PDB file of C-alpha atoms in Angstrom:
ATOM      1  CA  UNK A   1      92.197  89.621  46.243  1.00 38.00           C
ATOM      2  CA  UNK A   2      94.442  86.535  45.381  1.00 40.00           C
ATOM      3  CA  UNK A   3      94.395  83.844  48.581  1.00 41.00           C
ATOM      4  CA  UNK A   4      98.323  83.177  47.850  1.00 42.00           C
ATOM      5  CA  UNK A   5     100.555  83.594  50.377  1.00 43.00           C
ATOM      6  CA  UNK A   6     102.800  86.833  49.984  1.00 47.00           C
ATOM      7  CA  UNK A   7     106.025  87.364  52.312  1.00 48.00           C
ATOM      8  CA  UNK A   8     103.880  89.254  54.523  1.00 48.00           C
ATOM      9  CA  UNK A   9     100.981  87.649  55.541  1.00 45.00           C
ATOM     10  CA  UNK A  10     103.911  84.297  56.072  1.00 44.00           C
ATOM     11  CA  UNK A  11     105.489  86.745  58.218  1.00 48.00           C
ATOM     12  CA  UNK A  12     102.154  88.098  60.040  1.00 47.00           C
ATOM     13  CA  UNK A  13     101.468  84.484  60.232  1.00 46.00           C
ATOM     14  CA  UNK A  14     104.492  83.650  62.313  1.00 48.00           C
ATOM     15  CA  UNK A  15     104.670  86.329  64.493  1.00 45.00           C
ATOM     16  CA  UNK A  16     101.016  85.339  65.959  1.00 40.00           C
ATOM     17  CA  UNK A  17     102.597  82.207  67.122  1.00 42.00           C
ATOM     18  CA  UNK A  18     105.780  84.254  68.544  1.00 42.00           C
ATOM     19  CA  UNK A  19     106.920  82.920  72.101  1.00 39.00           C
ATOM     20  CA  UNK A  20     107.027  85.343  75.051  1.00 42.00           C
ATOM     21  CA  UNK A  21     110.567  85.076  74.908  1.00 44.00           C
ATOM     22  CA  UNK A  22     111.214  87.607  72.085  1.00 44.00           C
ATOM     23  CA  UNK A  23     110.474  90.625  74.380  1.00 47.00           C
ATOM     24  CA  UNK A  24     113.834  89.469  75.953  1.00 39.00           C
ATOM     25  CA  UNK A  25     115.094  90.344  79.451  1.00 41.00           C
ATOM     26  CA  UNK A  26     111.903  92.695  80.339  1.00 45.00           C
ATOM     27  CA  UNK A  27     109.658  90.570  79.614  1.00 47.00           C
ATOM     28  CA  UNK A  28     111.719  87.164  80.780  1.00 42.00           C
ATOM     29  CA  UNK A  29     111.080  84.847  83.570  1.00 43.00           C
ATOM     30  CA  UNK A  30     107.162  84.318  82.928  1.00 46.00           C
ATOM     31  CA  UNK A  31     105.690  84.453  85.659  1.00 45.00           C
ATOM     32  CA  UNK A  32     103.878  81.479  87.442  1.00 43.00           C
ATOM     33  CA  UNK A  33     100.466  80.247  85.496  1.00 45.00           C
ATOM     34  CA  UNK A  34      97.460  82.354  86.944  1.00 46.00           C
ATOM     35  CA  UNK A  35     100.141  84.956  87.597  1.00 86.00           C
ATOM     36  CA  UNK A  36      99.059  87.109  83.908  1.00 95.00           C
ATOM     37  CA  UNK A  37      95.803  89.422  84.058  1.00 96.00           C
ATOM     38  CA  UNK A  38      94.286  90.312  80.245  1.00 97.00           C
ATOM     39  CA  UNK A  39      91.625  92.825  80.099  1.00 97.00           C
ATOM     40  CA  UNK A  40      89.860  94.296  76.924  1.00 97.00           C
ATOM     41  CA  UNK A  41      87.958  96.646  75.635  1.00 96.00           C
ATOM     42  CA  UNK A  42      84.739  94.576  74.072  1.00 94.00           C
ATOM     43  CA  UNK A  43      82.987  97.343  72.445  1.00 94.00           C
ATOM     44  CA  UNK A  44      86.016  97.519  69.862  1.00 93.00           C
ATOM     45  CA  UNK A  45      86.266  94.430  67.407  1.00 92.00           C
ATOM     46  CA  UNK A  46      90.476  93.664  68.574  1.00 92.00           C
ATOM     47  CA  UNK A  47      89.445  93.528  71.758  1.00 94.00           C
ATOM     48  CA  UNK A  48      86.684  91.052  71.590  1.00 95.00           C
ATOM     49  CA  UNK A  49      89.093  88.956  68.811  1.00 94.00           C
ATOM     50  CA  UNK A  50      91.811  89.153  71.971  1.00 95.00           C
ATOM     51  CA  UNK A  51      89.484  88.150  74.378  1.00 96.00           C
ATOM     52  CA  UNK A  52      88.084  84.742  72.279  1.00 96.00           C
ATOM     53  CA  UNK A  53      91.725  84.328  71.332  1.00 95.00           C
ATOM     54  CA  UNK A  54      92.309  83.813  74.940  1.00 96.00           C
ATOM     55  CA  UNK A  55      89.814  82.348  75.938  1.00 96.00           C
ATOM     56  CA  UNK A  56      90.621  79.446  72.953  1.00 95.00           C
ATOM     57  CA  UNK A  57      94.110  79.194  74.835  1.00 94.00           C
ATOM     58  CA  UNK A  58      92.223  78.634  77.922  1.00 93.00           C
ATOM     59  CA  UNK A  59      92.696  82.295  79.891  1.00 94.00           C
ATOM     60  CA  UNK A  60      89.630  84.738  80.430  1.00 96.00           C
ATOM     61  CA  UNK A  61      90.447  88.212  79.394  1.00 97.00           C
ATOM     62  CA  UNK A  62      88.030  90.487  81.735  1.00 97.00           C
ATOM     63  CA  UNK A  63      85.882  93.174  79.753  1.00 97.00           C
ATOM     64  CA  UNK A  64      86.204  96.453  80.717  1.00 95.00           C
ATOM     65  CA  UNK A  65      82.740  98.085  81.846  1.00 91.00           C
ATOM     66  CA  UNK A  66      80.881  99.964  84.373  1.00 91.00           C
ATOM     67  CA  UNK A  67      82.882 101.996  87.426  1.00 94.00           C
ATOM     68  CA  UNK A  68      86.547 101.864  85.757  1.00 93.00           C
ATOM     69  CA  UNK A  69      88.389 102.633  88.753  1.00 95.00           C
ATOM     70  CA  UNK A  70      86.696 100.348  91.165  1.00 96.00           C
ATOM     71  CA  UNK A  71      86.912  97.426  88.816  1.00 96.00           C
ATOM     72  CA  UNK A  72      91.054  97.987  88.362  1.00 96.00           C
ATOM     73  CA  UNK A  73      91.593  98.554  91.829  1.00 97.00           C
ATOM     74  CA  UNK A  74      89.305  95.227  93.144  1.00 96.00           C
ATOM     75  CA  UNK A  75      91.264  93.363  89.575  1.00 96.00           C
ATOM     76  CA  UNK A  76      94.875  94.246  91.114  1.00 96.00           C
ATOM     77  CA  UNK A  77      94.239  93.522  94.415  1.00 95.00           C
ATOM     78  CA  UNK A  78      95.124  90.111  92.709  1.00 92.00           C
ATOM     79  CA  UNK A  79      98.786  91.380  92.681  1.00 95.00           C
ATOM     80  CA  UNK A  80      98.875  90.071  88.920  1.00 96.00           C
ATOM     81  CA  UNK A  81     102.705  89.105  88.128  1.00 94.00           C
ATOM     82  CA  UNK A  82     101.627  91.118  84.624  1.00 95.00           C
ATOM     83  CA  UNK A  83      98.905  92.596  83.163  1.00 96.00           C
ATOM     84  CA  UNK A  84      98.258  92.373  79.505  1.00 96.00           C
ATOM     85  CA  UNK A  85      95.425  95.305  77.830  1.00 97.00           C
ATOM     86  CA  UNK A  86      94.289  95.943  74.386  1.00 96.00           C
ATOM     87  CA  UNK A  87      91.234  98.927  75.028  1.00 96.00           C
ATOM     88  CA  UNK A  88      91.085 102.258  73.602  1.00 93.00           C
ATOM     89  CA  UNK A  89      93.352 105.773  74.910  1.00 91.00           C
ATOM     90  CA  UNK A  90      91.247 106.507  77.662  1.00 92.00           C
ATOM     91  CA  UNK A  91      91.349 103.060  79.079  1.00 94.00           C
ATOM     92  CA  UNK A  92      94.562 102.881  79.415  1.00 94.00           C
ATOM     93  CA  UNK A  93      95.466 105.894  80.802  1.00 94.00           C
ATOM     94  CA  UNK A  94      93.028 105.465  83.897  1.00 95.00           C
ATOM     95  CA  UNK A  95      94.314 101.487  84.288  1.00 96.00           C
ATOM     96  CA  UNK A  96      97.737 102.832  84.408  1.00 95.00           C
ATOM     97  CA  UNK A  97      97.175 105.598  86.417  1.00 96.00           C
ATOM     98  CA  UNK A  98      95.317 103.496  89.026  1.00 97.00           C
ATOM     99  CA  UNK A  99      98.153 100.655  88.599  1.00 97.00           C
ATOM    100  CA  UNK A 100     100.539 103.254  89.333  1.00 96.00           C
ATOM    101  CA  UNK A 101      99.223 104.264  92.480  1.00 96.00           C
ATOM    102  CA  UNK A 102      98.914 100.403  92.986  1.00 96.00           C
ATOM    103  CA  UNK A 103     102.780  99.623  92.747  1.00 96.00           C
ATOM    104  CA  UNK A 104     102.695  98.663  89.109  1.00 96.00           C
ATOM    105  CA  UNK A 105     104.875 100.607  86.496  1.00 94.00           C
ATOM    106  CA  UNK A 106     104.115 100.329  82.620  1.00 91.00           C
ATOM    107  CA  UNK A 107     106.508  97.744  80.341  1.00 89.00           C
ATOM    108  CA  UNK A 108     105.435  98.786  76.906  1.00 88.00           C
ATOM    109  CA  UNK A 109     102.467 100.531  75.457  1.00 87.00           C
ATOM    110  CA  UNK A 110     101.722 100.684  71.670  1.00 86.00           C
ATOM    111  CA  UNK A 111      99.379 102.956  70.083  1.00 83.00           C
ATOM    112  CA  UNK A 112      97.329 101.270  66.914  1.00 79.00           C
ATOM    113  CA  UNK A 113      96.713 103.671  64.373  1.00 70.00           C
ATOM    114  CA  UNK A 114      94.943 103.224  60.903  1.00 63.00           C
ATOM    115  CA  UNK A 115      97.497 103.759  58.122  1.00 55.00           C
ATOM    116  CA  UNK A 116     100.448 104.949  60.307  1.00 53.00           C
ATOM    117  CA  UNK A 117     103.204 102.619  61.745  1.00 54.00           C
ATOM    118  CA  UNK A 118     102.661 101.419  65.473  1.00 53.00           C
ATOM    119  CA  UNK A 119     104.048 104.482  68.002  1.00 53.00           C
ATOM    120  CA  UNK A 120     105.168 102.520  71.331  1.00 49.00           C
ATOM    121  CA  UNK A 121     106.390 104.311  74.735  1.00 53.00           C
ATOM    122  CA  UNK A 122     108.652 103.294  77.272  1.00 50.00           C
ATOM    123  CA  UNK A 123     111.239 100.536  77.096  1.00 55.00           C
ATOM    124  CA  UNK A 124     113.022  98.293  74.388  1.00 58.00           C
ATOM    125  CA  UNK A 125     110.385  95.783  75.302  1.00 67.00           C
ATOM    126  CA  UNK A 126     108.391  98.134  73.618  1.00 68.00           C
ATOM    127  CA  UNK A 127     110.165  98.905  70.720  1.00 75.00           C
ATOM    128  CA  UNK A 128     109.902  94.535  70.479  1.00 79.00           C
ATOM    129  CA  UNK A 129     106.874  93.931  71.188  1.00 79.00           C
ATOM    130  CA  UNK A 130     105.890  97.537  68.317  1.00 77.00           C
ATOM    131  CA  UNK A 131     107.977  95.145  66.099  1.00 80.00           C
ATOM    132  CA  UNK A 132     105.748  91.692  66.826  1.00 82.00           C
ATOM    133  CA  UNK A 133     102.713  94.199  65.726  1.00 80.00           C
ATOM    134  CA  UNK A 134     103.681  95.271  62.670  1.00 80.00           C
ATOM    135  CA  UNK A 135     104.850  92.121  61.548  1.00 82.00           C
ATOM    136  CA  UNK A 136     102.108  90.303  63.094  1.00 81.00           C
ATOM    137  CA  UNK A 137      99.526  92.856  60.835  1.00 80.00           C
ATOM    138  CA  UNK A 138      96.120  91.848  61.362  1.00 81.00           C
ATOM    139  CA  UNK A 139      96.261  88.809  63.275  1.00 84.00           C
ATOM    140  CA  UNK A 140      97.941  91.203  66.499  1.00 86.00           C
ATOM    141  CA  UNK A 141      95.073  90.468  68.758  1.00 89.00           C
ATOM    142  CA  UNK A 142      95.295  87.131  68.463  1.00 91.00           C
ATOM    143  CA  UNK A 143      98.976  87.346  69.012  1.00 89.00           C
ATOM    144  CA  UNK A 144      99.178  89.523  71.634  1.00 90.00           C
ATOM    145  CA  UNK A 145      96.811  86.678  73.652  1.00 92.00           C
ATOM    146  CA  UNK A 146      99.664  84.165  72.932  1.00 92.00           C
ATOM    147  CA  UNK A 147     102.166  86.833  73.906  1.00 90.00           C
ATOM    148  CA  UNK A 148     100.785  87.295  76.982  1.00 92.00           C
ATOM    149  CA  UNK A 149      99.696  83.416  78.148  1.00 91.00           C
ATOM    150  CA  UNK A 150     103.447  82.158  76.655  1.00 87.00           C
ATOM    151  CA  UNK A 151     101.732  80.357  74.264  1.00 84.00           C
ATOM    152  CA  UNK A 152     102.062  79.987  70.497  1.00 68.00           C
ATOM    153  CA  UNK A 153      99.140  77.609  68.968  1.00 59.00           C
ATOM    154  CA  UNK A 154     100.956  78.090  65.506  1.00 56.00           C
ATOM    155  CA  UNK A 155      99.385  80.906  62.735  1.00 52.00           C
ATOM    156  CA  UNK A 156      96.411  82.301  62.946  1.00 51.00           C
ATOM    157  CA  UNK A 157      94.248  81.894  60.648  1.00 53.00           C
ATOM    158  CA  UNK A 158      95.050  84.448  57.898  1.00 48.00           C
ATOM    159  CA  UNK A 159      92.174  86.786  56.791  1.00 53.00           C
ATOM    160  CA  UNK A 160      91.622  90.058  55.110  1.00 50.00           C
ATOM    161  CA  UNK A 161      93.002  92.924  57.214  1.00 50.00           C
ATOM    162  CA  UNK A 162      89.896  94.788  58.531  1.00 56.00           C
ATOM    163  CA  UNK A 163      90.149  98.665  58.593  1.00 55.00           C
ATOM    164  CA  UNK A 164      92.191  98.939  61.802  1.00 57.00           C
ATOM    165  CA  UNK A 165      90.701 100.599  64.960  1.00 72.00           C
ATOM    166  CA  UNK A 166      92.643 103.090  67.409  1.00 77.00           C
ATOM    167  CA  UNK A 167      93.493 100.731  70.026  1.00 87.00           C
ATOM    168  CA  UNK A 168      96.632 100.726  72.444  1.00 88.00           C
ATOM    169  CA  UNK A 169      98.116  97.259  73.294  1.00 92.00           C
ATOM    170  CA  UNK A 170      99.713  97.670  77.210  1.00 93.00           C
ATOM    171  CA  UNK A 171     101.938  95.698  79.644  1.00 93.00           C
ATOM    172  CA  UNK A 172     101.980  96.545  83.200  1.00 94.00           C
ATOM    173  CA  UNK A 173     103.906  94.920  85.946  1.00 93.00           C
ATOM    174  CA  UNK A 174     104.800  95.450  89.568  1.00 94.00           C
ATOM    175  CA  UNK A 175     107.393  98.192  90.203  1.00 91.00           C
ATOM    176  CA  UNK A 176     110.797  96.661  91.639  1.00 80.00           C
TER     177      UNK A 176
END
């Protein structure tokens, strides 16, 4: 493998350090700092790059583990202004189902798959943020963190693409 740049790792490379502001008008109007909840799966290798990505921006992404549903319910009694997720199927169908019954409604959810393009439900913010993914190619973990702190620490650093995981990438936030 050649280490030159090709159009689209440049391209992955700046979409890692894409500002919040792309999502447009569902996503707009940040909320205040504190206000954004991440949470990842850390047995799956995304979710721990996600998590460090974060945590190098200054933001703890919490680990998923133990009794699920307690742990979401006692995480939104915070009343997060967002919450930010990259785990696997089944933890994101019980976080949004117990978000749901907490007032929150999902934004965007986009379904990783190895070898197939990204398949995203719900809004235009989704069909955005499916965008960010594929152009963002390996480095999406890292900027999904920056996505959801409103951050953009410039490229990540660009590195073979490991064989991708099935992983779901989610956005909750409060129903209106």
């Amino acid at each position: 493998m050649t280490a030159g740049i090709t159009r689209r790792r440049l391209i992955g490379g700046a979409a890692a350090a894409a500002p919040l502001a792309v999502l447009g008008t569902a996503l707009a109007g940040r909320p205040a700092e504190g206000a954004v909840l991440l949470v990842h799966d850390d047995t799956m290798a995304s979710g721990r790059r996600f998590a460090a990505h974060a945590a190098a921006l200054g933001t703890h992404s919490v680990a998923l583990h133990g009794e699920r549903v307690r742990l979401v319910r006692q995480l939104l009694a915070r009343r997060p202004a967002r919450v930010f997720g990259l785990t696997r199927h089944a933890d994101h169908l019980l976080f949004a189902e117990v978000a749901s019954e907490a007032g929150y409604e999902e934004l965007a959810s986009i379904q990783h798959r190895e070898a197939r393009r990204p398949r995203t439900r719900c809004s235009v913010a989704a069909e955005t943020l499916a965008s960010l993914a594929r152009a963002a190619g390996p480095c999406w973990p890292e900027a999904f963190a920056e996505l959801a702190l409103g951050t953009a620490s410039g490229p990540s650093p660009l590195r073979p693409a490991p064989r991708p995981e099935p992983a779901f990438s989610w956005v909750l936030r409060p129903k209106a």
